[in-house]
Amino acid sequence: MNISSPTGAQIHYTDVGSGLPVVLLHAFPLSSALWRTQLTTLTDRFRMIAPDLRGFGNSPPIPLPQSLDDYAADVIALLDALGIERAVVAGLSMGGYIAFAILRQAPERIGGLLLADTRATADTDTARANRAANAELVLREGSAALAERLLPNLLAPTAAESLRAELQAIAAANPPESIAAALHAMAARPDSTSLLSQIRVPVTVVVGAEDTLTPPSEARTMHEAIPGSRFVVIPGAGHLSAIERPAEFNLALAELVMRVEAGSR
């Protein structure tokens, strides 16, 4: 299914199951295919909504400069189109950055928040330079070349070769211009640390024990700044915990949704 965002983007999404709505925001440079297990195992309990962020998966690219606020506006437009006032939002990596952008734009739309393998801080100068270099690489050599460079750092060393091949194919299928646009948007994102102490909905911070990009120490610092949040470290998972260790990730997500449900009674 597709919607048109007020920003001009066409957003493809999956909407399955019934119950309290949960919006799943995928990591870079992937698509909603990241959530394949969540979309097949949790739908008997919750309404699972997984957009392909603009330019990724089946959402066509937008040939204009864009910020993470644009991606957030797309998600809010999707909620509007589906008649959803509040949802649990689960953001992994780049999806977490977009969740913070939604918090800045429309905090009333978030009823609960799962922040997985992400960070609240802005990029360092070194990180910005790396993103700019990767944007040049993907435009010069293509999406597969960038995926080959990035994937070793996204997964735990013990990840199966079949999973590595699957994620390589997902990333390689995304248009280079969409990947480059997302890299520049992430590099320009503001620091969201000041938001953490203001969050008043149930929050769970999830991180893979072997995540080297947003390590458990950084995730714990974020958790400690969010009042009443819960902290889950998933053994054997790297940066893409939702697909590397889906059973443990699903348990953390389901527990969060149940807390939200209990608070709304």
CSV table of C-alpha atoms in Angstrom, one decimal:
chain,number,residue,atom,x,y,z
A,1,MET,CA,0.0,0.0,0.0
A,2,ASN,CA,1.1,3.6,-0.6
A,3,ILE,CA,0.3,7.1,0.6
A,4,SER,CA,1.4,10.5,-0.6
A,5,SER,CA,3.1,12.6,2.0
A,6,PRO,CA,2.6,16.4,2.2
A,7,THR,CA,6.3,16.6,1.6
A,8,GLY,CA,5.8,15.2,-1.9
A,9,ALA,CA,7.1,11.7,-1.1
A,10,GLN,CA,5.3,8.5,-2.0
A,11,ILE,CA,5.5,6.1,0.9
A,12,HIS,CA,5.0,2.4,0.6
A,13,TYR,CA,4.0,0.5,3.8
A,14,THR,CA,2.8,-2.8,5.2
A,15,ASP,CA,-0.1,-2.8,7.7
A,16,VAL,CA,-0.9,-6.2,9.2
A,17,GLY,CA,-2.5,-7.5,12.3
A,18,SER,CA,-4.9,-5.9,14.8
A,19,GLY,CA,-4.6,-4.3,18.2
A,20,LEU,CA,-2.5,-1.4,19.5
A,21,PRO,CA,-0.6,0.1,16.5
A,22,VAL,CA,3.1,-0.3,16.4
A,23,VAL,CA,5.1,1.6,13.8
A,24,LEU,CA,8.5,0.1,12.8
A,25,LEU,CA,11.2,2.4,11.4
A,26,HIS,CA,14.0,0.6,9.7
A,27,ALA,CA,17.7,1.0,9.8
A,28,PHE,CA,20.0,2.4,7.1
A,29,PRO,CA,20.6,1.3,4.3
A,30,LEU,CA,17.9,-1.3,4.4
A,31,SER,CA,14.0,-1.2,4.1
A,32,SER,CA,11.0,-2.5,5.9
A,33,ALA,CA,12.3,-6.0,5.0
A,34,LEU,CA,14.3,-5.7,8.2
A,35,TRP,CA,11.1,-6.4,10.1
A,36,ARG,CA,10.2,-9.6,8.3
A,37,THR,CA,10.0,-11.6,11.6
A,38,GLN,CA,8.1,-8.9,13.5
A,39,LEU,CA,5.6,-8.7,10.7
A,40,THR,CA,4.8,-12.4,10.8
A,41,THR,CA,5.1,-13.3,14.5
A,42,LEU,CA,3.5,-10.3,16.4
A,43,THR,CA,0.5,-9.6,14.2
A,44,ASP,CA,-1.8,-11.9,16.3
A,45,ARG,CA,-1.3,-9.4,19.2
A,46,PHE,CA,-0.6,-6.0,17.7
A,47,ARG,CA,-1.2,-4.0,14.5
A,48,MET,CA,2.2,-3.8,12.9
A,49,ILE,CA,2.9,-1.0,10.5
A,50,ALA,CA,6.2,-0.9,8.6
A,51,PRO,CA,6.9,1.9,6.1
A,52,ASP,CA,9.7,1.9,3.6
A,53,LEU,CA,11.3,5.2,4.4
A,54,ARG,CA,11.4,7.6,1.5
A,55,GLY,CA,13.6,6.3,-1.3
A,56,PHE,CA,14.1,2.8,0.3
A,57,GLY,CA,12.4,-0.5,-0.6
A,58,ASN,CA,9.3,0.2,-2.6
A,59,SER,CA,9.1,4.0,-1.8
A,60,PRO,CA,10.5,5.9,-4.8
A,61,PRO,CA,13.4,8.4,-4.3
A,62,ILE,CA,12.9,12.1,-4.0
A,63,PRO,CA,15.5,14.0,-6.0
A,64,LEU,CA,15.6,16.9,-3.6
A,65,PRO,CA,17.7,17.8,-0.5
A,66,GLN,CA,16.0,16.5,2.6
A,67,SER,CA,16.4,16.3,6.3
A,68,LEU,CA,15.3,13.7,8.9
A,69,ASP,CA,12.4,16.0,9.6
A,70,ASP,CA,11.1,15.1,6.2
A,71,TYR,CA,11.3,11.4,7.0
A,72,ALA,CA,9.5,12.1,10.2
A,73,ALA,CA,6.8,14.2,8.4
A,74,ASP,CA,6.2,11.2,6.2
A,75,VAL,CA,5.6,8.9,9.2
A,76,ILE,CA,3.2,11.5,10.7
A,77,ALA,CA,1.4,11.7,7.3
A,78,LEU,CA,1.1,7.9,7.4
A,79,LEU,CA,-0.5,8.0,10.8
A,80,ASP,CA,-2.9,10.6,9.6
A,81,ALA,CA,-3.8,8.5,6.5
A,82,LEU,CA,-4.5,5.5,8.7
A,83,GLY,CA,-6.5,7.5,11.2
A,84,ILE,CA,-4.1,6.7,14.1
A,85,GLU,CA,-3.8,9.3,16.8
A,86,ARG,CA,-1.0,7.6,18.8
A,87,ALA,CA,1.2,4.6,18.2
A,88,VAL,CA,4.1,2.8,19.7
A,89,VAL,CA,7.1,3.8,17.6
A,90,ALA,CA,10.1,1.4,17.3
A,91,GLY,CA,13.1,2.9,15.6
A,92,LEU,CA,16.3,1.0,14.9
A,93,SER,CA,19.5,3.0,14.1
A,94,MET,CA,18.4,5.6,11.5
A,95,GLY,CA,14.8,4.7,12.5
A,96,GLY,CA,15.7,5.9,16.0
A,97,TYR,CA,17.0,9.2,14.7
A,98,ILE,CA,13.6,9.6,12.9
A,99,ALA,CA,11.8,8.8,16.1
A,100,PHE,CA,13.6,11.7,17.8
A,101,ALA,CA,12.5,13.9,14.9
A,102,ILE,CA,8.9,12.8,15.5
A,103,LEU,CA,9.3,13.7,19.1
A,104,ARG,CA,10.4,17.2,18.2
A,105,GLN,CA,7.5,17.6,15.7
A,106,ALA,CA,4.6,15.8,17.2
A,107,PRO,CA,5.3,14.2,20.6
A,108,GLU,CA,1.6,13.6,21.1
A,109,ARG,CA,1.6,11.0,18.3
A,110,ILE,CA,3.9,8.7,20.3
A,111,GLY,CA,2.3,6.5,22.9
A,112,GLY,CA,5.4,4.4,23.6
A,113,LEU,CA,9.0,4.3,22.2
A,114,LEU,CA,11.5,1.6,21.5
A,115,LEU,CA,15.0,2.9,20.7
A,116,ALA,CA,17.1,0.1,19.3
A,117,ASP,CA,20.8,0.3,18.4
A,118,THR,CA,20.7,4.1,18.0
A,119,ARG,CA,22.0,7.2,19.7
A,120,ALA,CA,20.6,10.6,20.8
A,121,THR,CA,23.8,12.5,20.1
A,122,ALA,CA,24.7,14.3,16.8
A,123,ASP,CA,27.4,13.1,14.6
A,124,THR,CA,31.0,14.0,15.4
A,125,ASP,CA,33.0,15.8,12.7
A,126,THR,CA,34.7,12.5,11.9
A,127,ALA,CA,31.3,10.7,11.5
A,128,ARG,CA,30.1,13.5,9.2
A,129,ALA,CA,33.2,13.2,7.1
A,130,ASN,CA,32.7,9.4,6.9
A,131,ARG,CA,29.1,9.8,5.8
A,132,ALA,CA,30.1,12.3,3.1
A,133,ALA,CA,32.7,9.9,1.8
A,134,ASN,CA,30.2,7.1,1.8
A,135,ALA,CA,27.7,9.3,-0.1
A,136,GLU,CA,30.4,10.0,-2.8
A,137,LEU,CA,31.2,6.3,-2.9
A,138,VAL,CA,27.6,5.1,-3.4
A,139,LEU,CA,27.0,7.7,-6.2
A,140,ARG,CA,30.2,6.7,-7.9
A,141,GLU,CA,30.3,2.9,-7.4
A,142,GLY,CA,26.7,2.0,-6.6
A,143,SER,CA,24.6,0.6,-3.7
A,144,ALA,CA,26.2,-2.8,-3.7
A,145,ALA,CA,29.6,-1.4,-3.2
A,146,LEU,CA,28.6,0.6,-0.2
A,147,ALA,CA,26.6,-2.3,1.3
A,148,GLU,CA,29.8,-4.4,1.0
A,149,ARG,CA,31.7,-1.8,2.9
A,150,LEU,CA,29.1,-1.2,5.7
A,151,LEU,CA,27.6,-4.7,6.4
A,152,PRO,CA,30.6,-6.2,8.3
A,153,ASN,CA,30.1,-3.5,10.9
A,154,LEU,CA,26.3,-4.0,11.1
A,155,LEU,CA,26.3,-7.6,12.2
A,156,ALA,CA,27.8,-9.7,15.0
A,157,PRO,CA,30.8,-11.8,13.9
A,158,THR,CA,28.7,-14.9,14.4
A,159,ALA,CA,25.9,-13.9,12.0
A,160,ALA,CA,25.0,-16.5,9.5
A,161,GLU,CA,26.3,-16.1,5.9
A,162,SER,CA,22.7,-16.4,4.7
A,163,LEU,CA,21.7,-13.4,6.7
A,164,ARG,CA,24.6,-11.4,5.4
A,165,ALA,CA,23.6,-12.3,1.9
A,166,GLU,CA,20.0,-11.3,2.5
A,167,LEU,CA,20.9,-7.9,4.0
A,168,GLN,CA,23.4,-7.3,1.2
A,169,ALA,CA,20.7,-7.9,-1.4
A,170,ILE,CA,18.2,-5.6,0.5
A,171,ALA,CA,20.8,-2.7,0.7
A,172,ALA,CA,22.0,-3.2,-2.9
A,173,ALA,CA,18.4,-2.8,-4.2
A,174,ASN,CA,18.1,0.7,-2.9
A,175,PRO,CA,18.8,3.6,-5.3
A,176,PRO,CA,22.2,5.2,-4.8
A,177,GLU,CA,20.6,8.7,-4.7
A,178,SER,CA,18.3,7.6,-1.8
A,179,ILE,CA,21.2,6.2,0.2
A,180,ALA,CA,23.3,9.4,-0.4
A,181,ALA,CA,20.3,11.6,0.6
A,182,ALA,CA,19.9,9.6,3.8
A,183,LEU,CA,23.6,9.9,4.6
A,184,HIS,CA,23.5,13.7,4.3
A,185,ALA,CA,20.3,13.9,6.4
A,186,MET,CA,21.8,11.8,9.2
A,187,ALA,CA,25.0,13.9,9.1
A,188,ALA,CA,23.0,17.1,9.5
A,189,ARG,CA,20.7,15.8,12.3
A,190,PRO,CA,20.6,17.8,15.6
A,191,ASP,CA,21.6,16.5,19.0
A,192,SER,CA,18.5,15.0,20.7
A,193,THR,CA,20.1,14.5,24.1
A,194,SER,CA,17.9,17.3,25.6
A,195,LEU,CA,14.8,15.4,24.6
A,196,LEU,CA,15.6,12.4,26.7
A,197,SER,CA,14.6,13.8,30.1
A,198,GLN,CA,11.4,15.2,28.7
A,199,ILE,CA,10.0,11.8,27.5
A,200,ARG,CA,6.9,10.9,29.5
A,201,VAL,CA,5.7,7.7,27.7
A,202,PRO,CA,7.0,4.2,28.3
A,203,VAL,CA,10.4,3.7,26.7
A,204,THR,CA,12.6,0.6,26.2
A,205,VAL,CA,16.2,1.0,25.0
A,206,VAL,CA,17.5,-2.1,23.2
A,207,VAL,CA,21.0,-2.8,22.1
A,208,GLY,CA,22.9,-5.7,20.7
A,209,ALA,CA,25.7,-6.9,23.1
A,210,GLU,CA,28.1,-6.9,20.1
A,211,ASP,CA,27.0,-3.6,18.6
A,212,THR,CA,30.2,-1.7,17.8
A,213,LEU,CA,28.5,1.3,16.1
A,214,THR,CA,26.1,2.3,19.0
A,215,PRO,CA,27.6,0.2,21.8
A,216,PRO,CA,25.8,-0.9,25.0
A,217,SER,CA,27.7,1.7,27.1
A,218,GLU,CA,26.2,4.5,24.9
A,219,ALA,CA,22.8,2.9,25.0
A,220,ARG,CA,22.9,2.7,28.8
A,221,THR,CA,23.7,6.4,29.1
A,222,MET,CA,20.7,7.1,26.9
A,223,HIS,CA,18.5,4.8,29.1
A,224,GLU,CA,19.7,6.5,32.3
A,225,ALA,CA,18.6,9.9,31.0
A,226,ILE,CA,15.1,8.7,30.2
A,227,PRO,CA,12.8,8.6,33.3
A,228,GLY,CA,11.4,5.2,33.9
A,229,SER,CA,12.9,3.6,30.8
A,230,ARG,CA,13.9,0.0,30.6
A,231,PHE,CA,17.2,-1.3,29.2
A,232,VAL,CA,17.6,-4.6,27.3
A,233,VAL,CA,21.0,-5.9,26.0
A,234,ILE,CA,20.5,-8.7,23.5
A,235,PRO,CA,23.3,-11.3,23.6
A,236,GLY,CA,24.8,-12.4,20.3
A,237,ALA,CA,23.4,-9.4,18.4
A,238,GLY,CA,25.2,-6.7,16.6
A,239,HIS,CA,23.8,-3.4,15.3
A,240,LEU,CA,20.7,-5.0,13.6
A,241,SER,CA,19.3,-6.8,16.7
A,242,ALA,CA,15.8,-7.0,15.3
A,243,ILE,CA,16.8,-9.4,12.6
A,244,GLU,CA,19.8,-11.0,14.2
A,245,ARG,CA,18.0,-12.1,17.4
A,246,PRO,CA,14.3,-11.6,16.6
A,247,ALA,CA,12.9,-13.6,19.5
A,248,GLU,CA,14.7,-11.5,22.1
A,249,PHE,CA,13.9,-8.3,20.3
A,250,ASN,CA,10.2,-9.3,20.0
A,251,LEU,CA,10.1,-10.0,23.7
A,252,ALA,CA,11.3,-6.5,24.5
A,253,LEU,CA,8.9,-5.0,22.0
A,254,ALA,CA,5.9,-6.9,23.3
A,255,GLU,CA,6.7,-6.1,26.9
A,256,LEU,CA,6.8,-2.4,25.9
A,257,VAL,CA,3.5,-2.5,24.1
A,258,MET,CA,1.9,-4.3,27.1
A,259,ARG,CA,3.1,-1.5,29.3
A,260,VAL,CA,1.5,1.0,27.0
A,261,GLU,CA,-1.7,-0.9,27.0
A,262,ALA,CA,-1.8,-1.2,30.7
A,263,GLY,CA,-1.3,2.5,31.1
A,264,SER,CA,-4.2,3.3,28.8
A,265,ARG,CA,-6.7,1.3,30.7
